[in-house]
XYZ file of C-alpha atoms in Angstrom:
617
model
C -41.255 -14.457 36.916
C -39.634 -17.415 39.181
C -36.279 -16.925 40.470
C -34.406 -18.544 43.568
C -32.241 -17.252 46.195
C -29.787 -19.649 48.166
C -29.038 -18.320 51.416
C -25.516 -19.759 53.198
C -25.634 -18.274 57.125
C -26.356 -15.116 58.199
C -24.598 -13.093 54.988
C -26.029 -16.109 52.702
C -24.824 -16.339 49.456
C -26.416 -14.960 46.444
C -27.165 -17.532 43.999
C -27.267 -16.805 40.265
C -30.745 -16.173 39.104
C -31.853 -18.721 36.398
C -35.467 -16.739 35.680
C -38.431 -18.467 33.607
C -39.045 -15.782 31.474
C -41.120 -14.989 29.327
C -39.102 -14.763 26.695
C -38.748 -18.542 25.999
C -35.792 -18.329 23.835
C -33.764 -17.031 26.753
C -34.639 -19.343 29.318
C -34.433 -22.748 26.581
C -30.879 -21.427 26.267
C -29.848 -22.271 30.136
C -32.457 -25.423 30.155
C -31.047 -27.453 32.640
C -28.229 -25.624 33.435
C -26.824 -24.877 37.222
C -25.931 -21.310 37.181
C -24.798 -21.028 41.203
C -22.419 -18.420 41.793
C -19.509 -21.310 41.573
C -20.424 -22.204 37.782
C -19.273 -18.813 36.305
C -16.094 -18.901 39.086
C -13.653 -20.700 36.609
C -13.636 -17.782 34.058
C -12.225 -15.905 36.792
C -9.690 -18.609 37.647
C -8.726 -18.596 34.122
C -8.163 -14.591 34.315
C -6.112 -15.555 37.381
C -4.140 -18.181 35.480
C -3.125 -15.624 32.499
C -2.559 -12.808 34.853
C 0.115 -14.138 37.367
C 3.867 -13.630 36.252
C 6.665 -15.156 38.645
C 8.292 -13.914 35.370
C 5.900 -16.419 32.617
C 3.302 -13.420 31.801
C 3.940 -9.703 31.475
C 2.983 -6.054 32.658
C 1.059 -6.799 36.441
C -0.731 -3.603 37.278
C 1.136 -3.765 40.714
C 4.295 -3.268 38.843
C 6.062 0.098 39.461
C 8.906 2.169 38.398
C 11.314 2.589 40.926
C 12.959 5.430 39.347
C 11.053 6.962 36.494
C 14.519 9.246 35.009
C 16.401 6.039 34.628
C 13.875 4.072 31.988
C 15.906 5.572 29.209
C 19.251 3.643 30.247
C 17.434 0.822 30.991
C 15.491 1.216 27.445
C 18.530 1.185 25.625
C 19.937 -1.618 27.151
C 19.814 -5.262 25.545
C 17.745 -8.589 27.397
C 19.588 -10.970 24.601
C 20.965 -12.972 27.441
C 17.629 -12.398 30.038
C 15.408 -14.277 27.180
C 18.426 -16.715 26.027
C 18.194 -17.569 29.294
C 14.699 -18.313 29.489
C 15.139 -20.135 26.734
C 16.854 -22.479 28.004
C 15.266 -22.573 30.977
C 12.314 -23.554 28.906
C 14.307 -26.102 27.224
C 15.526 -27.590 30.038
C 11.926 -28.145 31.550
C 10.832 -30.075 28.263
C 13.796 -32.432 28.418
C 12.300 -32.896 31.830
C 9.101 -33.407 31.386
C 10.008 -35.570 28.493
C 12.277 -38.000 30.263
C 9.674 -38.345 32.980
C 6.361 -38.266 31.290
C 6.119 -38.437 27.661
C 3.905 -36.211 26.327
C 0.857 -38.018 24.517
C -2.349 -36.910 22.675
C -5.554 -37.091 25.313
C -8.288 -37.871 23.163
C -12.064 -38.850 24.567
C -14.185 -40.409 21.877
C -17.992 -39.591 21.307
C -20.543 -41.689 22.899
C -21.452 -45.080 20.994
C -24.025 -47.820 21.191
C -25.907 -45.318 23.442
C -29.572 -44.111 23.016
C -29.519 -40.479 23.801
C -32.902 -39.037 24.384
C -34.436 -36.153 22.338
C -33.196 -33.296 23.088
C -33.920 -29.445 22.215
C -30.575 -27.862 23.819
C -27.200 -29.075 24.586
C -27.848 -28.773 28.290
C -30.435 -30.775 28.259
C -28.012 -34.207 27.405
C -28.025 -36.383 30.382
C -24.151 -35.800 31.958
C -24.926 -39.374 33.770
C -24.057 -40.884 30.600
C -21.548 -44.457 31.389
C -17.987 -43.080 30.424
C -17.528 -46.436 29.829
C -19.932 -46.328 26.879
C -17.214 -44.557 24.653
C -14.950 -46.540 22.816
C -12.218 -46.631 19.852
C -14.913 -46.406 16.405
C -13.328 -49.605 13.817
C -10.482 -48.551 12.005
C -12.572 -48.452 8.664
C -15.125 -45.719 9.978
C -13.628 -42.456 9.816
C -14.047 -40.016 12.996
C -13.924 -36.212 12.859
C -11.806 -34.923 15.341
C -11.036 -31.440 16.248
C -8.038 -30.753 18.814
C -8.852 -28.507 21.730
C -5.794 -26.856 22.935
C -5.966 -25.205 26.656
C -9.665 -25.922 27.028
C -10.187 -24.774 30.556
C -13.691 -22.934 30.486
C -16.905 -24.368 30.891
C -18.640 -22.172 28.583
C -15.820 -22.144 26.117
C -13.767 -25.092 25.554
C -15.693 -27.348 27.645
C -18.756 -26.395 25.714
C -17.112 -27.239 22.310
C -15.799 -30.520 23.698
C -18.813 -31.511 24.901
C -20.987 -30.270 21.870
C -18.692 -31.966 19.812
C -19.083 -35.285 20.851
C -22.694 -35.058 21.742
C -24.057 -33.535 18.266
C -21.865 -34.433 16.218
C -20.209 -37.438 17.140
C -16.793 -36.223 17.454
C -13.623 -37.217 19.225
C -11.741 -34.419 20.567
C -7.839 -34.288 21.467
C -7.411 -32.007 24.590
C -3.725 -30.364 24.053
C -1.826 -27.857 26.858
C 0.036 -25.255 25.091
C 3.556 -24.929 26.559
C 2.457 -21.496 28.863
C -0.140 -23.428 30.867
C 1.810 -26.343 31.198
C 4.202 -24.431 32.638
C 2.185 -22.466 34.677
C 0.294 -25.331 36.012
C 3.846 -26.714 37.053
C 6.077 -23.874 38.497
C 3.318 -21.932 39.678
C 0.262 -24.872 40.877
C 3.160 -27.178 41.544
C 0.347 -29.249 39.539
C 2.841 -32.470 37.319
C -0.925 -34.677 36.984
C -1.194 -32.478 33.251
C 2.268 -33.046 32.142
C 1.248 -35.833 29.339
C -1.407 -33.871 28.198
C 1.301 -30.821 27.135
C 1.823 -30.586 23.211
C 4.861 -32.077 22.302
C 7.976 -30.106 21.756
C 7.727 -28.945 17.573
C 11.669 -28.767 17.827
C 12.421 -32.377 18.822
C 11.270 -34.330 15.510
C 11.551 -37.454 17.130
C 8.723 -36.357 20.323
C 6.442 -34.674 17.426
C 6.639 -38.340 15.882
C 6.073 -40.458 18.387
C 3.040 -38.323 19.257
C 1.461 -38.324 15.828
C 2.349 -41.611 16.098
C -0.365 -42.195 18.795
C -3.279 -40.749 16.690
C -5.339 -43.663 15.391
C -5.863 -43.550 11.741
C -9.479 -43.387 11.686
C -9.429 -39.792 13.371
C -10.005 -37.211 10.621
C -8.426 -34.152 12.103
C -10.797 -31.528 11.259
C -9.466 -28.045 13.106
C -7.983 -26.456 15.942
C -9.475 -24.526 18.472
C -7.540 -22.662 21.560
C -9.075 -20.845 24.219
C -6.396 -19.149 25.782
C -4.859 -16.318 24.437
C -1.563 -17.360 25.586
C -2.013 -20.282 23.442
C -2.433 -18.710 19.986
C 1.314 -18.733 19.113
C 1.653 -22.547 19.962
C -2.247 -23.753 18.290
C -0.697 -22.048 15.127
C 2.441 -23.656 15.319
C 1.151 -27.115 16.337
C -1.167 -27.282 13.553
C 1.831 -26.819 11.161
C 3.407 -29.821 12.770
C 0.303 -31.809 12.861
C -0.358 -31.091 8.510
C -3.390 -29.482 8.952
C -2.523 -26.145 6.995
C -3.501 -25.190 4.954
C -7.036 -28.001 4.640
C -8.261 -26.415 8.105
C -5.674 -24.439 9.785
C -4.444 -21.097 9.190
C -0.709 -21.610 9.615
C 1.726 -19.289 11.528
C 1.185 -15.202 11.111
C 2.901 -13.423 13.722
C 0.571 -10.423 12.502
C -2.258 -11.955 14.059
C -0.381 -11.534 17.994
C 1.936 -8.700 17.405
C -0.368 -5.601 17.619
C 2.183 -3.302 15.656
C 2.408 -5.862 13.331
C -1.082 -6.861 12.746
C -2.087 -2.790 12.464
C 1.440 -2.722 9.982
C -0.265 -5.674 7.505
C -4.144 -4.119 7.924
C -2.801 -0.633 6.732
C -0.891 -1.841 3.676
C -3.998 -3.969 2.756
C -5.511 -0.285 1.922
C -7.342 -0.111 5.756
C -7.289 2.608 7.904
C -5.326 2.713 11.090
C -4.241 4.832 13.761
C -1.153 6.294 13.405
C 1.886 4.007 15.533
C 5.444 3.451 16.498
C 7.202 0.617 18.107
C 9.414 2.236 20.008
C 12.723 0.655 21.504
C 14.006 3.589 23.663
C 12.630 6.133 25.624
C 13.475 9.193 23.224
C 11.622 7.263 20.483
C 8.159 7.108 22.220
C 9.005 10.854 23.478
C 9.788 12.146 20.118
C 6.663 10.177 18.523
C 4.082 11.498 21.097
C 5.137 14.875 19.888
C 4.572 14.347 16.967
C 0.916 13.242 17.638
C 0.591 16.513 19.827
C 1.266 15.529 23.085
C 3.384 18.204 25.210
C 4.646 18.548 28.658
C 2.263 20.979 29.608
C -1.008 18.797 29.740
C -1.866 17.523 32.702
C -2.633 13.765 33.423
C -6.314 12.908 32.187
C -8.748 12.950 34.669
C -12.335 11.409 34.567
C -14.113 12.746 31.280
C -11.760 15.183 30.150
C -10.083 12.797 27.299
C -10.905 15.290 24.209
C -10.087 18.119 25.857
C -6.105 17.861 25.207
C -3.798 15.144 22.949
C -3.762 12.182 24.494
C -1.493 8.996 23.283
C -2.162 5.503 23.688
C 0.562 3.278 25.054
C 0.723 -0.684 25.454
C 2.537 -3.912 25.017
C 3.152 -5.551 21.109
C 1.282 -8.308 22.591
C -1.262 -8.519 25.247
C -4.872 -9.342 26.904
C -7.786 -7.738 28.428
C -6.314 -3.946 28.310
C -4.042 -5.122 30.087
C -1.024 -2.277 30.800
C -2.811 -0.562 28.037
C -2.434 3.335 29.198
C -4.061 6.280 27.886
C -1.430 9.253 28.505
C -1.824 13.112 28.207
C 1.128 14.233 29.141
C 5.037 13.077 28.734
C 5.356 12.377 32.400
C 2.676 9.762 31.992
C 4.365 8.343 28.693
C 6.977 8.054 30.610
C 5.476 5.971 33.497
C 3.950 3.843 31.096
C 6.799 2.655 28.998
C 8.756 2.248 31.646
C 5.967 0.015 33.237
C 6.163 -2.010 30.414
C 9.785 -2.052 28.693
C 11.471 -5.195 29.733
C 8.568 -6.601 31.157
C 7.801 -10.341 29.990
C 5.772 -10.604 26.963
C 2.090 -12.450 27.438
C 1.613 -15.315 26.872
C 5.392 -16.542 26.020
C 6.590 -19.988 28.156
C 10.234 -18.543 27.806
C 9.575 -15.305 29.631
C 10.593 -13.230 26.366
C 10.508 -9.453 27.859
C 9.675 -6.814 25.207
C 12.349 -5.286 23.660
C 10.097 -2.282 22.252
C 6.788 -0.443 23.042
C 4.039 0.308 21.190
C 3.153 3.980 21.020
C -0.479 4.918 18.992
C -2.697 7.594 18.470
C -5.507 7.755 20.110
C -8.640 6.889 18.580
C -12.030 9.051 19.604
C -15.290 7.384 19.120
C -17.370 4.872 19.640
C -15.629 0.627 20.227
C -17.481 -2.018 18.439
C -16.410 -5.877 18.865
C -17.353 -8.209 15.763
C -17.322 -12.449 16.696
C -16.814 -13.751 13.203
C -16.318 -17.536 12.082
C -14.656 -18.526 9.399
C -14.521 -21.785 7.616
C -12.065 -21.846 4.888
C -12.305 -18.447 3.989
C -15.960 -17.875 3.972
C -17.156 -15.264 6.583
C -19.683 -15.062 8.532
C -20.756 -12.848 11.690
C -22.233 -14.289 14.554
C -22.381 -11.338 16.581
C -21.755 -7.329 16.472
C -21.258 -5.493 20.110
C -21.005 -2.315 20.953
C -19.558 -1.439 24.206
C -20.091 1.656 26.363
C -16.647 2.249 28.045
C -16.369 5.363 30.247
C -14.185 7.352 32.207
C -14.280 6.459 35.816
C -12.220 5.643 39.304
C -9.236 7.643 37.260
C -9.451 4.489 34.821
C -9.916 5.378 31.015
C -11.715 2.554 29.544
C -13.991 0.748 32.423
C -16.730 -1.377 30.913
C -20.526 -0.571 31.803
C -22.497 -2.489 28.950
C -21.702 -4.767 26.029
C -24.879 -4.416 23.526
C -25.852 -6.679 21.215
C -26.467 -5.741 18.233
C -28.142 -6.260 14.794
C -25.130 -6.894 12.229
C -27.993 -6.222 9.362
C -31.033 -3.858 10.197
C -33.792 -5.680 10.787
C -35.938 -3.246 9.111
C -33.147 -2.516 6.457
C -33.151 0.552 7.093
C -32.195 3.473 10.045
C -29.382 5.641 11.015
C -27.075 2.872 12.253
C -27.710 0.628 9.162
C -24.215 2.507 7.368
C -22.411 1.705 10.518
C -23.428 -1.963 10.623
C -22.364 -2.223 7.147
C -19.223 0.051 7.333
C -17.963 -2.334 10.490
C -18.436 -5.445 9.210
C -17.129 -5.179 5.775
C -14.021 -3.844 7.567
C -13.366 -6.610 9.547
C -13.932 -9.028 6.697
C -11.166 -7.217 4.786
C -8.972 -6.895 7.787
C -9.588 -10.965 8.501
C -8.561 -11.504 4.826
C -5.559 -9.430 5.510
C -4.279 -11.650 7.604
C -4.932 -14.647 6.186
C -7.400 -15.985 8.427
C -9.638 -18.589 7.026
C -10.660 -21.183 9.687
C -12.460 -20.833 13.186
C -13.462 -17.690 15.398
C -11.920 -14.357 15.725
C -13.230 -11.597 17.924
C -12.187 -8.201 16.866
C -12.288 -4.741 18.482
C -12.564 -1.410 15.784
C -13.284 2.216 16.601
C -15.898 4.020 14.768
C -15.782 7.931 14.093
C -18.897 9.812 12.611
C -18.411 13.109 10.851
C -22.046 14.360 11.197
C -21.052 17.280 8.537
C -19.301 16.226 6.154
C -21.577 12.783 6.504
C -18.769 10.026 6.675
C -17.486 6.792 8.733
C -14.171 5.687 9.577
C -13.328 2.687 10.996
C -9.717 1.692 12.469
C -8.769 -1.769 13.690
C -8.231 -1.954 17.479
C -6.939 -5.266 17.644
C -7.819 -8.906 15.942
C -7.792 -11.760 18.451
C -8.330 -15.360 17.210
C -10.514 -16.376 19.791
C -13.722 -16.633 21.434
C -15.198 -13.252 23.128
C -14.328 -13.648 26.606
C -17.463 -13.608 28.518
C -20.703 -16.194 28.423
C -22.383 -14.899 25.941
C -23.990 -18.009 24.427
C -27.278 -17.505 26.327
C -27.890 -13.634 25.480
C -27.014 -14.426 21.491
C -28.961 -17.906 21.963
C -32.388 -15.827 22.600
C -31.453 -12.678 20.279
C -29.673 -14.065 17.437
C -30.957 -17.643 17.589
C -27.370 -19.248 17.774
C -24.093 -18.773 18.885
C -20.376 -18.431 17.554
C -19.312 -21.681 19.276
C -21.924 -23.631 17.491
C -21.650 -22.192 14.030
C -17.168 -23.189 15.181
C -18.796 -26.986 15.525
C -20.296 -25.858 12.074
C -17.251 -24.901 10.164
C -15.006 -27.459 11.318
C -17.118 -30.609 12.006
C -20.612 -30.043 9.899
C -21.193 -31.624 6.574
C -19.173 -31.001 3.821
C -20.022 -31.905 0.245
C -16.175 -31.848 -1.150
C -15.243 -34.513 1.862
C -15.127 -38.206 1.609
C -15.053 -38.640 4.639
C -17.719 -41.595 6.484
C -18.309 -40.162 9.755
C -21.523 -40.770 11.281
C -23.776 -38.112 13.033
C -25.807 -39.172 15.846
C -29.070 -38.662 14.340
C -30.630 -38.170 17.560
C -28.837 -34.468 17.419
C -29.575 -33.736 13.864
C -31.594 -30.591 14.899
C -28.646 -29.328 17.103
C -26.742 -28.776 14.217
C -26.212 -25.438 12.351
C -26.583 -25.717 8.367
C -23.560 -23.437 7.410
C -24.500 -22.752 4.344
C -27.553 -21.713 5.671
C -26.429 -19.072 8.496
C -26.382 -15.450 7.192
C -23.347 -13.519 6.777
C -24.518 -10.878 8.629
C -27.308 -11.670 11.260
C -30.710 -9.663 12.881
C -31.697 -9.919 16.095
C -35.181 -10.118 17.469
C -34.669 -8.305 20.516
C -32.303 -6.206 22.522
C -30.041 -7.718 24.916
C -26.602 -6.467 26.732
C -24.200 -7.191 29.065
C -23.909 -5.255 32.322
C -21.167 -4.811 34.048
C -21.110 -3.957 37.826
C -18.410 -1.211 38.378
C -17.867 -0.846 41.901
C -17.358 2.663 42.822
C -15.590 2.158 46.030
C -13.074 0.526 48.016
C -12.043 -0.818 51.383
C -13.334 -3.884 53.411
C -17.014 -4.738 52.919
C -19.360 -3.659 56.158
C -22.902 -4.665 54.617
C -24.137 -6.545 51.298
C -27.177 -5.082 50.388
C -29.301 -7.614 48.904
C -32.486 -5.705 49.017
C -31.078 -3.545 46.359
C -29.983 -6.760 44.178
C -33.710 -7.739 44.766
C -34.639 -4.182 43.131
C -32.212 -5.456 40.276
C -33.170 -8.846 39.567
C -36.777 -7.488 39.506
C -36.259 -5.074 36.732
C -38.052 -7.037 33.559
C -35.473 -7.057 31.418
C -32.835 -8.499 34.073
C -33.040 -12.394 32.816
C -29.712 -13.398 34.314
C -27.753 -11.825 37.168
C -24.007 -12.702 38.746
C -22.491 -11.349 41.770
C -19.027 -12.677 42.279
C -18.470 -14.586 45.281
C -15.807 -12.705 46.710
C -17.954 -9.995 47.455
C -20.547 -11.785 49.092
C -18.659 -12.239 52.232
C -18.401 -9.491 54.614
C -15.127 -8.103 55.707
C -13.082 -8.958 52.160
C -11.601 -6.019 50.724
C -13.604 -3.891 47.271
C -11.530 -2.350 45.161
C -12.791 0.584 42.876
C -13.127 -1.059 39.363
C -10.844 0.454 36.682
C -10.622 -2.745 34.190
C -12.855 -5.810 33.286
C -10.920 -7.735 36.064
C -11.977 -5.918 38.670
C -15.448 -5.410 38.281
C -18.243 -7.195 40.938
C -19.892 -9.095 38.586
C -23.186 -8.809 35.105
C -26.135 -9.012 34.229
C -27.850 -10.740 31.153
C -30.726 -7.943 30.098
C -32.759 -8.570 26.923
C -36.255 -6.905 26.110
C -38.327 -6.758 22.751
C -39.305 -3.341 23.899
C -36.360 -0.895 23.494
C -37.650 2.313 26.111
C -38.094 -0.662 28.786
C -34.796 -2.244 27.821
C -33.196 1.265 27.960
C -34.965 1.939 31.123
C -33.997 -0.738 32.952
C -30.201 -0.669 31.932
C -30.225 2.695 33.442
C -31.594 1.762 36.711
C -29.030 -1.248 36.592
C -26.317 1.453 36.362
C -27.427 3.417 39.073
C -28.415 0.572 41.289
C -25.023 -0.875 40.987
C -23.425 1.985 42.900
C -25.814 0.916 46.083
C -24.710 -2.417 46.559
C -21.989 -2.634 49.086
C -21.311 -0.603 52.022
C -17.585 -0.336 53.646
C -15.929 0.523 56.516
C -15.881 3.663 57.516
């Protein structure tokens, strides 16, 4: 096993580990990749960017009730004229922006006239490529296009963008949805991305004179957003833009609005867990009741979830559990809603607050995530997790491991082959539910056995149109043998017998691309791999990194890539205890053919991870 270790002073700095293992389709998957502790950084930035308010995103964790007795009056009164305001607000920026800098599309064309090398990974494409190599193709050649709205991440949108040129010869139209752009610009104080915003879809004139700018030899082929604050406006643009229904899925509030989306699931003949959206106070009170909460239970502690009723309470629309509160008593209902009543709703560049909360029933048993792609209606999994959340630092739901999984048993056969089966077909009839035909949706369900009676039941967490928001691409790279953004390049950009369309591929990159038709619906995997997530278990300012345990980490055989964020690599910056996927220390990319050594070794992982800071006393 190689590995390298950069070393920055005295506390040095501890790189990320890119290990030649011997499991070669694990280390071809990072070929000529620089994984330092700054190349995973920008998925943090991006957690930053959604997470901020100054009144543009909702429900910060630092928010508290001043006075708990008077969320009922405050429930019951109206924010018509807060979010008409904002409205306008909003309104007024666009006129702005629009007299100043017109908003126009940013496209970047695929390289042509340039011999690209063979290749066997995407990583492997020489980035010193001549920009000045890429021009505008003739107006009689048709180019596939695909418009990338809020494509911040490296290993997300910048990964599609990139693949998409390089493999399959595509231009690509970068888009800000009207959140970041306004983020960027009352927050960053950033006006350099102000042409690059969409164009405002109530001013017919600006949506014109943008479509105007497209060149008639793009072929628009799909949309893709990163950002979750995005979805609303990728759905809407694409309207605008004519792509719906050819490659676009058109506007569903169902697939944002969590009451909504559970609402249109459970009349499709699905099960859910029993909800309310509750505008007042009394209404979530009188609903928890109902579910068997009572003033008599005491808050939940660490572990004790099943031993009384517990409710689950959170925002209509959200991200990343965020204000997502499991309460077992009314006093903790009550803290919750009033944390996030009136708060501004996620994702929305008017500041909309929300008017009602959503009250549920909490669901016991064990949280699966399912990455599906879709390309005009036909389904096809490209990866099944299951996480293990637990109780811990008086947090409900703290990460520890996201497994991969076999979506079909490789041996067809084995106790979790029903499961597998049960989840997926689920999610394909919750997808259809909602209409969605095009591009990638990652999905949450919870799973409950009944040992005795010998039965499964699986309710819908939540459906988000986007990727899953971690790096994944490596682990399903080795263990599946592709990933969910290629098989997105696949549906939206491969070949397609019904179009006339004469794009050329590169044919240098011919082996890069997935065969869609040929890509199972419901993929094996040929060996275990996971996700681990460092949970720090305490708090204060950082008196000693240990990096002789992270040696003892990175050594374990079935670590083959390891992250600690660089934050906590500096002595004297603070540690918080981690109660949410935000405020964890960083992973760890494990993957073994052998299941008691993978098993072993996430084990020690867990344990070691509670040895490697010290703080002050």
């Amino acid at each position: 096993m190689i590995f390298a270790v950069i070393f920055v002073g005295r506390t040095g700095m501890w790189a990320n580990l890119l290990l030649a293992n011997f499991i070669v389709g694990y280390a071809a998957s990072f070929s000529s990749r620089s994984f330092t502790l700054t190349t995973h950084q920008p998925s943090r930035l991006i957690s930053s960017l959604t997470a901020q308010t100054l009144q543009i995103r909702g429900g910060s964790n630092e928010e508290q009730s001043d006075n708990i007795n008077s969320t009922a009056s405050v429930a019951d009164e109206s924010d018509d004229d807060n979010s008409s305001d904002s409205e306008n607000e909003m309104q007024s920026l666009r006129k702005q922006w629009s007299t100043s800098t017109p908003a126009v599309p940013s496209i970047e064309y695929p390289f042509r006239d340039t011999i690209l090398r063979q290749v066997d990974t995407l990583p492997d494409l020489d980035d010193s490529i001549d920009k000045h190599t890429m021009s505008v193709p003739e107006q009689e050649t048709k180019t596939k296009a695909i418009i990338l709205m809020d494509g911040f991440c490296p290993y997300h949108g910048q990964y599609i963008a990139k693949a998409a040129h390089h493999i399959y010869g595509a231009a690509v139209i970068h888009v800000l949805s009207d959140f970041c752009t306004r983020y960027l610009y009352q927050v960053e104080k950033q006006t350099e991305h102000l042409s690059s915003r969409m164009p405002d879809l109530s001013n017919g004139d600006e949506v014109a004179a943008w479509m105007s700018l497209l060149p008639s030899s793009l072929d628009i082929c799909g949309l893709y957003c990163e950002s979750d604050s995005g979805l609303e406006d990728a759905e809407n643009l694409g309207v605008a833009l004519g792509i719906y229904p050819r490659c676009h899925d058109g506007v569903n509030n169902a697939r944002r609005d969590k009451f909504t989306m559970n609402d249109v699931v459970s009349n499709a003949g699905l099960d859910v867990v029993k909800q309310k959206s509750c505008q007042t106070l009394g209404e979530a009170e009188q609903f928890a009741k109902e579910l068997g909460l009572n003033d008599d239970a005491s808050d939940a502690t660490e572990g004790d979830e099943s031993n009384s009723p517990l409710v689950v309470v959170k925002p209509h629309r959200g991200v990343a559990s965020d204000d997502v509160y499991l309460c077992s008593s009314m006093q903790s209902l009550r803290e919750a809603f009033s944390k996030i009543h009136s708060s501004p709703v996620f994702g929305s560049s008017t500041a909309a607050k929300h008017q009602s909360v959503l009250v549920q029933e909490f669901a016991s048993g064990t949280e699966y995530a399912i990455d599906v792609v879709c390309r005009d209606g036909d389904r096809k999994v490209a990866a099944l997790w299951k996480y293990d959340k637990r109780s811990v630092n008086g947090a409900p739901f703290v990460y520890f491991m996201t497994q991969l999984i076999p979506a079909a048993n490789n041996d067809d056969e084995g106790p979790s082959k029903d499961v597998e089966e049960a989840v997926c077909n689920y999610v394909f009839n919750a997808l259809e539910a909602l209409d969605i035909r095009w591009g990638l949706s990652h999905v949450e369900v919870i799973v409950t056995r009944n040992a005795e009676a010998g039965s499964i039941q699986v309710r819908l967490v939540e459906v988000n149109c986007r990727q899953h928001n971690t790096d994944f691409m490596p682990l399903t790279n080795a263990c599946v043998g592709y990933n969910a953004l290629d098989m997105v390049l696949a549906a939206y950009l491969g070949e397609n017998d019904e179009s006339s369309s004469s794009h050329e591929y590169p044919e240098e990159t011919v082996h890069l691309r997935l065969p869609w038709d040929s890509l199972p619906a419901l993929p094996t995997t040929r060996a275990h791999g996971a996700i681990i997530h460092f949970v720090s278990h305490i708090s204060g300012k950082i008196s000693r990194i240990n990096y002789e345990v992270f040696d003892q980490m990175e050594e374990l055989p079935s670590v083959m890539d390891m992250h600690v964020y660089p934050h906590f690599l500096d002595e004297g910056n603070e540690i918080e205890k981690t109660v949410d996927i935000r405020s964890d220390t960083g992973w760890a990319h494990v993957m073994n053919d052998d299941e008691e050594e993978f098993q072993r070794d996430v084990a020690r992982l867990i344990e070691l991870q509670k040895e490697m800071f010290d703080v002050e006393e």
